[in-house]
mmCIF file of C-alpha atoms and ligand atoms in Angstrom:
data_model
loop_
_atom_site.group_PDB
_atom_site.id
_atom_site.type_symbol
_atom_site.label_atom_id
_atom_site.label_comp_id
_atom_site.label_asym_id
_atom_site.label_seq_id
_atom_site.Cartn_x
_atom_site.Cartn_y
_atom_site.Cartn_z
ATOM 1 C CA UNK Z 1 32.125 -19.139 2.474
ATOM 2 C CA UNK Z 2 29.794 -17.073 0.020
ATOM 3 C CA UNK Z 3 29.179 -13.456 1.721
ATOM 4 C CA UNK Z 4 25.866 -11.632 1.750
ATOM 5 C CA UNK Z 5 24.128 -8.673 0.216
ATOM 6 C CA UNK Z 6 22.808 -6.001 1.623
ATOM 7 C CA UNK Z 7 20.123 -3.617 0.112
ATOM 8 C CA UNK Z 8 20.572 -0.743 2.222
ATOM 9 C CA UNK Z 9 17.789 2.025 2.131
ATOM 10 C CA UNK Z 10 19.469 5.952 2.543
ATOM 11 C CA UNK Z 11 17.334 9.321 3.576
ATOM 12 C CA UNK Z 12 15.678 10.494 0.658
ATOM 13 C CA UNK Z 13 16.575 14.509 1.969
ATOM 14 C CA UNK Z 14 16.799 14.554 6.154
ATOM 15 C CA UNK Z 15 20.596 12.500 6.915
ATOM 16 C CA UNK Z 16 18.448 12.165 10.084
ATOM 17 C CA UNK Z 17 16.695 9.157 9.060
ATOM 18 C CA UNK Z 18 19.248 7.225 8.474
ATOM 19 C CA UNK Z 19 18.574 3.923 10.445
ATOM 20 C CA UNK Z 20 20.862 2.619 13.214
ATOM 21 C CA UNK Z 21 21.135 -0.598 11.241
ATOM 22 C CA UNK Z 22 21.471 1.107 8.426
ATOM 23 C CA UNK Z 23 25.099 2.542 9.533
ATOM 24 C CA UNK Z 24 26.138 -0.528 10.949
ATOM 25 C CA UNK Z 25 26.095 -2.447 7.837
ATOM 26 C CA UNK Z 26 27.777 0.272 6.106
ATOM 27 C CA UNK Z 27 30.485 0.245 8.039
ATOM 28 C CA UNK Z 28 30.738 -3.927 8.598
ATOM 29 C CA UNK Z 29 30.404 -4.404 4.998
ATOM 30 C CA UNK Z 30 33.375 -4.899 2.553
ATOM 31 C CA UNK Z 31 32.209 -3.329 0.080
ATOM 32 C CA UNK Z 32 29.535 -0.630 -1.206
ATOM 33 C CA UNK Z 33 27.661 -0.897 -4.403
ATOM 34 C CA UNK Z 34 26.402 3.046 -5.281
ATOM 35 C CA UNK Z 35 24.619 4.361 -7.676
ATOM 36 C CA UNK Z 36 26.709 7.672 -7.798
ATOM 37 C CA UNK Z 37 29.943 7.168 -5.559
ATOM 38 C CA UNK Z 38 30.681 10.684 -5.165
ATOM 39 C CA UNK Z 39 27.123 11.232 -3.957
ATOM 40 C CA UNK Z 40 27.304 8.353 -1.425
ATOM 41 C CA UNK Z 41 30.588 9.371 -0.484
ATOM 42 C CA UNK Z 42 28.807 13.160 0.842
ATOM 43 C CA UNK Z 43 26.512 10.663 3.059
ATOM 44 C CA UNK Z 44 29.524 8.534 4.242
ATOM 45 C CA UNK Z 45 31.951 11.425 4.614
ATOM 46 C CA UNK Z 46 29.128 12.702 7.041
ATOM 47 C CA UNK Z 47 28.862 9.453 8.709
ATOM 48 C CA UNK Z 48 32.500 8.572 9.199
ATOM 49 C CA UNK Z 49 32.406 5.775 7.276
ATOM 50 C CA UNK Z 50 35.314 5.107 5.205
ATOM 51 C CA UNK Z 51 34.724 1.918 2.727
ATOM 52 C CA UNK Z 52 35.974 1.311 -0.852
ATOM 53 C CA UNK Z 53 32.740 2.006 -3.328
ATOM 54 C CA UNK Z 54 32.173 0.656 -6.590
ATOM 55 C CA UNK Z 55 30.074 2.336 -9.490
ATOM 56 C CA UNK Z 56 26.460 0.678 -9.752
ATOM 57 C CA UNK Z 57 24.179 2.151 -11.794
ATOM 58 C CA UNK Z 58 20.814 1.779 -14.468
ATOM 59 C CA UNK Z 59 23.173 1.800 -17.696
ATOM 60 C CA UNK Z 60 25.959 -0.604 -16.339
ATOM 61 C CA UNK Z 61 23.478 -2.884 -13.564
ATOM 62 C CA UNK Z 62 24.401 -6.181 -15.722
ATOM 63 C CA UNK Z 63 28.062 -6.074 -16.012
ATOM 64 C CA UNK Z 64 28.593 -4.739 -12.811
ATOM 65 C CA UNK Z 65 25.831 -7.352 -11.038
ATOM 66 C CA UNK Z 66 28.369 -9.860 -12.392
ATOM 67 C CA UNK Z 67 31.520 -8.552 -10.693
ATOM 68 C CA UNK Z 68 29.406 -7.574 -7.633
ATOM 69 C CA UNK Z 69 28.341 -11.363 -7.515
ATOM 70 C CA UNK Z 70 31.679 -12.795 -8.394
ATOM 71 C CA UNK Z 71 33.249 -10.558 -5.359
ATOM 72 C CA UNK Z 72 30.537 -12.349 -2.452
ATOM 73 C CA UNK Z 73 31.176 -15.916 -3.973
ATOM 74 C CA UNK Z 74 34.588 -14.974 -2.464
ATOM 75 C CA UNK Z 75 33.353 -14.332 0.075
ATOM 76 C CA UNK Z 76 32.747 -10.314 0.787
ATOM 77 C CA UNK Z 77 29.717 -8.743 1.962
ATOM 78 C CA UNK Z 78 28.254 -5.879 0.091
ATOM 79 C CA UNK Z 79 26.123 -3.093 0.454
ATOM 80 C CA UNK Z 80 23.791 -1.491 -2.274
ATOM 81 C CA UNK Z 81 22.304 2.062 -2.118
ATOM 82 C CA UNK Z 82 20.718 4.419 -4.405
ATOM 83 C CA UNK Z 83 21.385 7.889 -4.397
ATOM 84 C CA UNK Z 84 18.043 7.916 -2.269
ATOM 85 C CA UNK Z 85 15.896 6.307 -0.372
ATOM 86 C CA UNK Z 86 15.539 2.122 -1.158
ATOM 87 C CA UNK Z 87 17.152 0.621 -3.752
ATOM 88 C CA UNK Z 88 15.133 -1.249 -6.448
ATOM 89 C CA UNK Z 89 11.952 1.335 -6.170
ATOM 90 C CA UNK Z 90 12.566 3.022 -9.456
ATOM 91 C CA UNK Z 91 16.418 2.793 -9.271
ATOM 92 C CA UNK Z 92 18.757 -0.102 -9.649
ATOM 93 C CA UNK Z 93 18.937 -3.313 -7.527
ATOM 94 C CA UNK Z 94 16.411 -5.520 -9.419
ATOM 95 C CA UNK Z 95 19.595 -7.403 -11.509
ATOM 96 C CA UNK Z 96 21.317 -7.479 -9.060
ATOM 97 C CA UNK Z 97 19.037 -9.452 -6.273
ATOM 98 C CA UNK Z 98 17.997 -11.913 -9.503
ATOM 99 C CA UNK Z 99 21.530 -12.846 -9.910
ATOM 100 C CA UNK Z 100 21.994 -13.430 -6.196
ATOM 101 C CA UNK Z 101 18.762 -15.754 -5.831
ATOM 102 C CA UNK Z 102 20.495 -17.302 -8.995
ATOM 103 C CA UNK Z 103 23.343 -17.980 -7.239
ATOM 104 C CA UNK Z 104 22.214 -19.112 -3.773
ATOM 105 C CA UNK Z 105 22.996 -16.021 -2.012
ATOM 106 C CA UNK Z 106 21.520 -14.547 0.918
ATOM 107 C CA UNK Z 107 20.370 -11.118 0.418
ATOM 108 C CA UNK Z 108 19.573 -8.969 3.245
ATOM 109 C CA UNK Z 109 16.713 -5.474 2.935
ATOM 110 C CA UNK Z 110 17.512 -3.257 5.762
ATOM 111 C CA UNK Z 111 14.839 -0.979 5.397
ATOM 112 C CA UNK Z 112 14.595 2.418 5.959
ATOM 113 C CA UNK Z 113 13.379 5.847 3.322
ATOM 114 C CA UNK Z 114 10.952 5.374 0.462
ATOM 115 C CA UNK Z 115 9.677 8.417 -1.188
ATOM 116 C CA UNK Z 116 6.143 7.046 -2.157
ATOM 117 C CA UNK Z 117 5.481 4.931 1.181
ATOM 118 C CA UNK Z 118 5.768 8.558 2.839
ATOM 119 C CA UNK Z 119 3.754 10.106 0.581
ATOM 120 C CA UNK Z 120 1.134 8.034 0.554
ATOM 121 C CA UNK Z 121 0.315 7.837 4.040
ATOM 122 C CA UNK Z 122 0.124 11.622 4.000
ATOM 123 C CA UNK Z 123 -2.189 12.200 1.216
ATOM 124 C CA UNK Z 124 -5.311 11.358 2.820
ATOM 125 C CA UNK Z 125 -5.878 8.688 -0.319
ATOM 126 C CA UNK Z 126 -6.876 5.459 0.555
ATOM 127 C CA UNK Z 127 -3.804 3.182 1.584
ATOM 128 C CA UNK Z 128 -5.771 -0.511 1.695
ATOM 129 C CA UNK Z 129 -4.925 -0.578 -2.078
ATOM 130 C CA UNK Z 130 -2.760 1.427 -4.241
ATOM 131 C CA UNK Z 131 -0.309 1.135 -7.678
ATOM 132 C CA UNK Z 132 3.113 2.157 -7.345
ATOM 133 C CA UNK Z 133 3.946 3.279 -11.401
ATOM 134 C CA UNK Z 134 7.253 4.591 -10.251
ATOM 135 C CA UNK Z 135 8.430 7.251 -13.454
ATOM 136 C CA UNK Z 136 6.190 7.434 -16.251
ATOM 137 C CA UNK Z 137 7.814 6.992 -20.329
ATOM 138 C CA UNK Z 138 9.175 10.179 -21.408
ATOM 139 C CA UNK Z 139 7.986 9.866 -24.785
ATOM 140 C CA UNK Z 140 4.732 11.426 -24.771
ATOM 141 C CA UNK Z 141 2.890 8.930 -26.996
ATOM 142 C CA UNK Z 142 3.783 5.853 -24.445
ATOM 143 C CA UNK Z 143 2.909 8.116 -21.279
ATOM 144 C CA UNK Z 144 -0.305 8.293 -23.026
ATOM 145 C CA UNK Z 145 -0.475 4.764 -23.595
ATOM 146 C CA UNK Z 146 0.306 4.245 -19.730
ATOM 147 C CA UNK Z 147 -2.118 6.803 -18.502
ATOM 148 C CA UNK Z 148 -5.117 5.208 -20.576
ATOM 149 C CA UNK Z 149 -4.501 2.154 -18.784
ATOM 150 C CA UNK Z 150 -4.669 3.812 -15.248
ATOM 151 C CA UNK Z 151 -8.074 5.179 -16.639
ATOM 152 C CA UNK Z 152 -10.185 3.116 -14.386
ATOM 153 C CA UNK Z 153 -7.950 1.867 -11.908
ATOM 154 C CA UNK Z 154 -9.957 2.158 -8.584
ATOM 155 C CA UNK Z 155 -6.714 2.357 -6.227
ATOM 156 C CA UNK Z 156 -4.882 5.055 -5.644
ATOM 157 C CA UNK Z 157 -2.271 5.563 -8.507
ATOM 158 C CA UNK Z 158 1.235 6.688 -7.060
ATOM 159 C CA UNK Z 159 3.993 8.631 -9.854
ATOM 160 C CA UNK Z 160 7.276 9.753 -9.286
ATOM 161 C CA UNK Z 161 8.278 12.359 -11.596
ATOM 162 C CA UNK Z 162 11.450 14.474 -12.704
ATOM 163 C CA UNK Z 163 10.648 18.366 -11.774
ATOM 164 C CA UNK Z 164 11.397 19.776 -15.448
ATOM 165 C CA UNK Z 165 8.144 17.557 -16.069
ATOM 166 C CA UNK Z 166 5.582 18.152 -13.462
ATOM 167 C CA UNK Z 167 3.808 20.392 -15.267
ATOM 168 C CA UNK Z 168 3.929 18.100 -18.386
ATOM 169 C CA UNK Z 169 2.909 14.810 -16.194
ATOM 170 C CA UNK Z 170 0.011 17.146 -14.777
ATOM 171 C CA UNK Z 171 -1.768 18.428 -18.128
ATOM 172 C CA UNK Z 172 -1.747 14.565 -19.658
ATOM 173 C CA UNK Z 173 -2.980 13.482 -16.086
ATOM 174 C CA UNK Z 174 -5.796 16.275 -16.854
ATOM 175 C CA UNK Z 175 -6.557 15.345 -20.231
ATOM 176 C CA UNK Z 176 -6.933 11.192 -19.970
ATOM 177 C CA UNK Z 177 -8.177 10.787 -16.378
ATOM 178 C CA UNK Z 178 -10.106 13.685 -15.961
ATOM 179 C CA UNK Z 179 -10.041 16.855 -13.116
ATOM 180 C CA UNK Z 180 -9.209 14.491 -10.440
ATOM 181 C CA UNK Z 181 -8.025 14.737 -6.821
ATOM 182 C CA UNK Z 182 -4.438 14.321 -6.309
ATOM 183 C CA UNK Z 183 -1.798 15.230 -4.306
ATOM 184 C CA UNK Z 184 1.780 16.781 -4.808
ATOM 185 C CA UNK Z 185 3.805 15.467 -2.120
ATOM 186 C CA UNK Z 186 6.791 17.364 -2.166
ATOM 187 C CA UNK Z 187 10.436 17.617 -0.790
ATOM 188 C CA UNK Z 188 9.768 15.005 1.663
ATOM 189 C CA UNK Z 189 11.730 14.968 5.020
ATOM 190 C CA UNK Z 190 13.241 18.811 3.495
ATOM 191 C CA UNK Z 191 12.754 22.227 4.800
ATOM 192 C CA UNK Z 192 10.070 22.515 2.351
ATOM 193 C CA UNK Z 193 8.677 19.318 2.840
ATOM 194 C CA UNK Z 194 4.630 20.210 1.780
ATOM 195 C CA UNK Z 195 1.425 18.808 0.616
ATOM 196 C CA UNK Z 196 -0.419 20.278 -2.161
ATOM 197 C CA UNK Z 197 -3.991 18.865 -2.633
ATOM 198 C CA UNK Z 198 -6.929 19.781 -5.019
ATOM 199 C CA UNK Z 199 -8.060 18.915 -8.498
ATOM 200 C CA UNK Z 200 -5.360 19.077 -10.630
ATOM 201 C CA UNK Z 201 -6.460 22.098 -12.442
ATOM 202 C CA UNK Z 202 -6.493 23.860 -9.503
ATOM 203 C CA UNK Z 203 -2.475 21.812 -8.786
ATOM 204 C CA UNK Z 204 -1.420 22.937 -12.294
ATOM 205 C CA UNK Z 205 -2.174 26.965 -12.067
ATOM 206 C CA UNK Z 206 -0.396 26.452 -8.349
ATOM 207 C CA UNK Z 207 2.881 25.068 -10.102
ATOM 208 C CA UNK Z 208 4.246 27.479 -11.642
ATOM 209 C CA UNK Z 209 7.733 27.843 -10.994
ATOM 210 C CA UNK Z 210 7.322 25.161 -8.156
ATOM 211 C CA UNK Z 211 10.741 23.515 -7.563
ATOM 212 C CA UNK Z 212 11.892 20.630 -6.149
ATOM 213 C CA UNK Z 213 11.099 16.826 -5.828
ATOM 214 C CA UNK Z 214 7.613 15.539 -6.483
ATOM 215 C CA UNK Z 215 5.422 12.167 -5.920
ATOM 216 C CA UNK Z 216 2.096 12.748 -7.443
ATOM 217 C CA UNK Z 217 -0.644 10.932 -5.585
ATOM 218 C CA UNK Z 218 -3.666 10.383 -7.700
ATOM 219 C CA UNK Z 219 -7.108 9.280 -5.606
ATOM 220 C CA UNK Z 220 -8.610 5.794 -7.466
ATOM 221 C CA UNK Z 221 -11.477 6.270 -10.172
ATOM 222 C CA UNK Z 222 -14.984 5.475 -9.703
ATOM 223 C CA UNK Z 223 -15.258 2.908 -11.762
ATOM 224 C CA UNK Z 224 -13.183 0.426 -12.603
ATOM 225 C CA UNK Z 225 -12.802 -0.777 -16.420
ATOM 226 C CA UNK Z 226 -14.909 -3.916 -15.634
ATOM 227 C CA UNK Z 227 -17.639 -1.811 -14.354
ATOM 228 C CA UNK Z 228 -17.642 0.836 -17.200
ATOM 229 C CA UNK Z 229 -17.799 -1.520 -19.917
ATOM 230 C CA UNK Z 230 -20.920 -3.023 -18.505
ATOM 231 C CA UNK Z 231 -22.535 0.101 -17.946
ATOM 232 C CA UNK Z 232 -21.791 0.743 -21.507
ATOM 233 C CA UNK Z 233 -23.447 -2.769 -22.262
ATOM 234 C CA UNK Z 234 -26.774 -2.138 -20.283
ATOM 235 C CA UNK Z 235 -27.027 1.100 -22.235
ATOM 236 C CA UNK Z 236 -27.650 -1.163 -25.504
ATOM 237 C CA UNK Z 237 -30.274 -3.359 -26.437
ATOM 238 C CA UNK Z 238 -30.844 -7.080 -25.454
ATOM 239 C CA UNK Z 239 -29.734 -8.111 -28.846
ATOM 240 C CA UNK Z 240 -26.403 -5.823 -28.577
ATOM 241 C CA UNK Z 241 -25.769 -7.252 -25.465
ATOM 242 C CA UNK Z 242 -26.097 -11.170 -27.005
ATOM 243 C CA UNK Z 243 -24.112 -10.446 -29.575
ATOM 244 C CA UNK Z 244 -21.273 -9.016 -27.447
ATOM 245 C CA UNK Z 245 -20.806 -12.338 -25.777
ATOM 246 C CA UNK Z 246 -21.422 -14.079 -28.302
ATOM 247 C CA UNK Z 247 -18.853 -12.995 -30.022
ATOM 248 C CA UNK Z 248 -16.770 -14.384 -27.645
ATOM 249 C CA UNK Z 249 -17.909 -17.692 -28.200
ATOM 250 C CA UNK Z 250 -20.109 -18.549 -25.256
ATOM 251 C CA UNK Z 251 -22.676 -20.427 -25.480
ATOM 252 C CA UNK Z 252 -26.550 -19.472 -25.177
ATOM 253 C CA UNK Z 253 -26.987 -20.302 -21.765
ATOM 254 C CA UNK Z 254 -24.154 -18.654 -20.510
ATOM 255 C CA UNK Z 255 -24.580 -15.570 -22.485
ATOM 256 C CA UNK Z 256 -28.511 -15.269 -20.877
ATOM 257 C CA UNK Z 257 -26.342 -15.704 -16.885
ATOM 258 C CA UNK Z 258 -24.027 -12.756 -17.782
ATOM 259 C CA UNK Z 259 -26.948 -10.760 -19.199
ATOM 260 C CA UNK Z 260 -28.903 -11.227 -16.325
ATOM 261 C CA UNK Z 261 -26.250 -10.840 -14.122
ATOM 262 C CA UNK Z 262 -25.403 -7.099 -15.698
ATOM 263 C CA UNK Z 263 -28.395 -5.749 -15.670
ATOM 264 C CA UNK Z 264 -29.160 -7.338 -12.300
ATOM 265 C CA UNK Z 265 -32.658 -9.089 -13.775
ATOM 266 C CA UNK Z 266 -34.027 -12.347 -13.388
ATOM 267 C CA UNK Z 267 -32.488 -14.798 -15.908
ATOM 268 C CA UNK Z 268 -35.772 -16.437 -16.487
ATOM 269 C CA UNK Z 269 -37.058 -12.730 -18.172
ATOM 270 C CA UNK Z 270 -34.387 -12.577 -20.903
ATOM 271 C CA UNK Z 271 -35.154 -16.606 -21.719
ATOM 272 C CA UNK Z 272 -38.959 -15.252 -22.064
ATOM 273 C CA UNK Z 273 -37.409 -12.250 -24.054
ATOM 274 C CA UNK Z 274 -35.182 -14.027 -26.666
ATOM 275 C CA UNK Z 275 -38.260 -16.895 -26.738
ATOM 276 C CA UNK Z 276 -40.688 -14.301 -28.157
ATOM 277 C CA UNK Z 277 -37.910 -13.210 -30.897
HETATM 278 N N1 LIG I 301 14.501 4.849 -4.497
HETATM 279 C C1 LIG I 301 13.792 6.072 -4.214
HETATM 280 C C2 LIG I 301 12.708 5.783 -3.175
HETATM 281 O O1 LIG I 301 12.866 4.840 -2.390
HETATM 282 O O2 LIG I 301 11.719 6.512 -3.095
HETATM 283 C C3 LIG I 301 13.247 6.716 -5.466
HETATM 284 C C4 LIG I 301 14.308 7.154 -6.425
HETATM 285 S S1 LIG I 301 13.698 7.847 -7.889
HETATM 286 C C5 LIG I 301 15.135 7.841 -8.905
HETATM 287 C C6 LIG I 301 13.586 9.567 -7.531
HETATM 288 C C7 LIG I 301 12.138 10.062 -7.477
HETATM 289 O O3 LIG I 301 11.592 9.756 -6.198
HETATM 290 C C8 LIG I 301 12.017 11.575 -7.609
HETATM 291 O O4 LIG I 301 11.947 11.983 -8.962
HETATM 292 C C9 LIG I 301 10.717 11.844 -6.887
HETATM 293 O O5 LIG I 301 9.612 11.553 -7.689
HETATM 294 C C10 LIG I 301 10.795 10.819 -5.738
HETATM 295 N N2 LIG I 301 11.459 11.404 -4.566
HETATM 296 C C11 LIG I 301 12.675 11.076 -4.067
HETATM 297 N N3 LIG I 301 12.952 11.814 -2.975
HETATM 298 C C12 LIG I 301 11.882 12.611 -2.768
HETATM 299 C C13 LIG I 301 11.542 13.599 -1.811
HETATM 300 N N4 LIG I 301 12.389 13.931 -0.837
HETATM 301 N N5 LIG I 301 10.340 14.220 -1.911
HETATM 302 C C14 LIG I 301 9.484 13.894 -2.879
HETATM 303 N N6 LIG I 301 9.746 12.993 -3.826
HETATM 304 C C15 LIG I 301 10.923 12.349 -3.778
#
């Protein structure tokens, strides 16, 4: 019979909230999948848990997927952890579940830490609607790219970042999106556990020399991209406005609705318009 996986969320700092399900697994499985053994082995060691690990990890997540997969069609049950909180948010475990639904096997979430859930209920940001971006590029000119997107997203944008750079993440945030409200949500479930909120000029003169682990919360634009580009169209004339659409290739009638429907006028007064031309 095939065995099962487990994807088994760790603290992300406080060994505290570690779930009672959580430890049970671990120590039924037959195996543990970890992204850095000697680092899970400080969290069993604490746990008494003794349980042979295997290496599991960004750079090696296909190969090793295979063996892990090969190991419950025999049958075993395995567990897969991150060095913190769930696996698959911005660490590996997305190979790994593919192959399983591939191969007909059950897999299990036992839930349990997430950095951003945390830090998003805590920022005061609105939590109907959010992104979750995870790590932004680390080449500058695709972090750029990514932030130009997130222009006019209207939910509230949620980042991890690496603390060497915070300060980096924070000047491009600045620069593309503007002297927004956001929050650094940092060490969460540690000593130092805080929440630092203001614009993010106000964030950036704050961080210097701020260590530790970060999620930065951004609050959602004003306007969303759909909304800005129609301001920008109502700011031209009627003819501007035709043509825009009509480049698109709709026809006159439905060009005249979308006008009308933009500039929130009577459709009936732009047919009277483009009749007089
Ligand atoms: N899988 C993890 C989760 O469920 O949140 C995320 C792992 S990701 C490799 C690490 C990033 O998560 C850090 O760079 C930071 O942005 C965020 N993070 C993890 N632990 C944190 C903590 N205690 N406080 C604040 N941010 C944290």
């Amino acid at each position: 019979m095939k065995g099962k996986i487990y994807l088994v969320a760790t603290p992300i700092g406080n060994l505290e909230d570690i779930t009672l399900r959580a430890l049970k697994i671990l120590k039924e499985v037959d195996l543990i999948a970890a992204e850095d053994t000697r680092h899970t082995l400080g969290l069993l060691n604490h746990f008494e848990i003794s349980k042979p690990l295997i290496s599991y990890y960004k750079q090696n997540e296909k190969t090793k997927s295979n063996i892990i997969i090969d190991r419950v069609l025999e049958g075993q049950n395995v567990a897969i952890v991150s060095d913190a909180g769930t696996p698959a948010i911005s660490d590996p475990g997305e190979e790994i579940v593919k192959q399983a639904i591939e191969n007909n096997i059950q897999i299990i979430p036992i839930p349990g830490a997430c950095a951003f859930v945390n830090a998003l209920i805590a920022s005061g940001f609105s939590t109907k609607e959010f992104l979750f971006v995870g790590f932004l590029s680390a080449l500058k000119k695709e972090k750029k790219e990514k932030l130009e997107e997130l222009k006019y997203e209207k939910r509230t944008i949620i980042l991890y970042e690496a603390p060497h750079k915070l300060l980096g993440t924070l000047e491009a945030i600045k620069e593309i999106l503007g002297d927004r409200d956001i929050v650094l949500a940092r060490e969460l479930t540690k000593i130092h556990e805080e929440f630092v909120r203001g614009k993010v000029s106000s964030i950036i003169e704050q961080t210097e020399g701020i260590k530790g682990e970060f999620v930065i919360l951004i609050e959602g634009g004003e306007e969303s991209i759909k909304e800005k580009q129609t301001s920008d169209l109502n700011q031209t004339t009627l003819e501007e406005h035709y043509n825009y659409y009509a480049m698109q290739g709709l026809d006159k009638k439905e060009i005249i609705k979308k006008i009308a429907k933009d500039r929130n006028i009577n459709k009936n007064e732009i047919y009277q318009y483009f009749l007089k031309k």
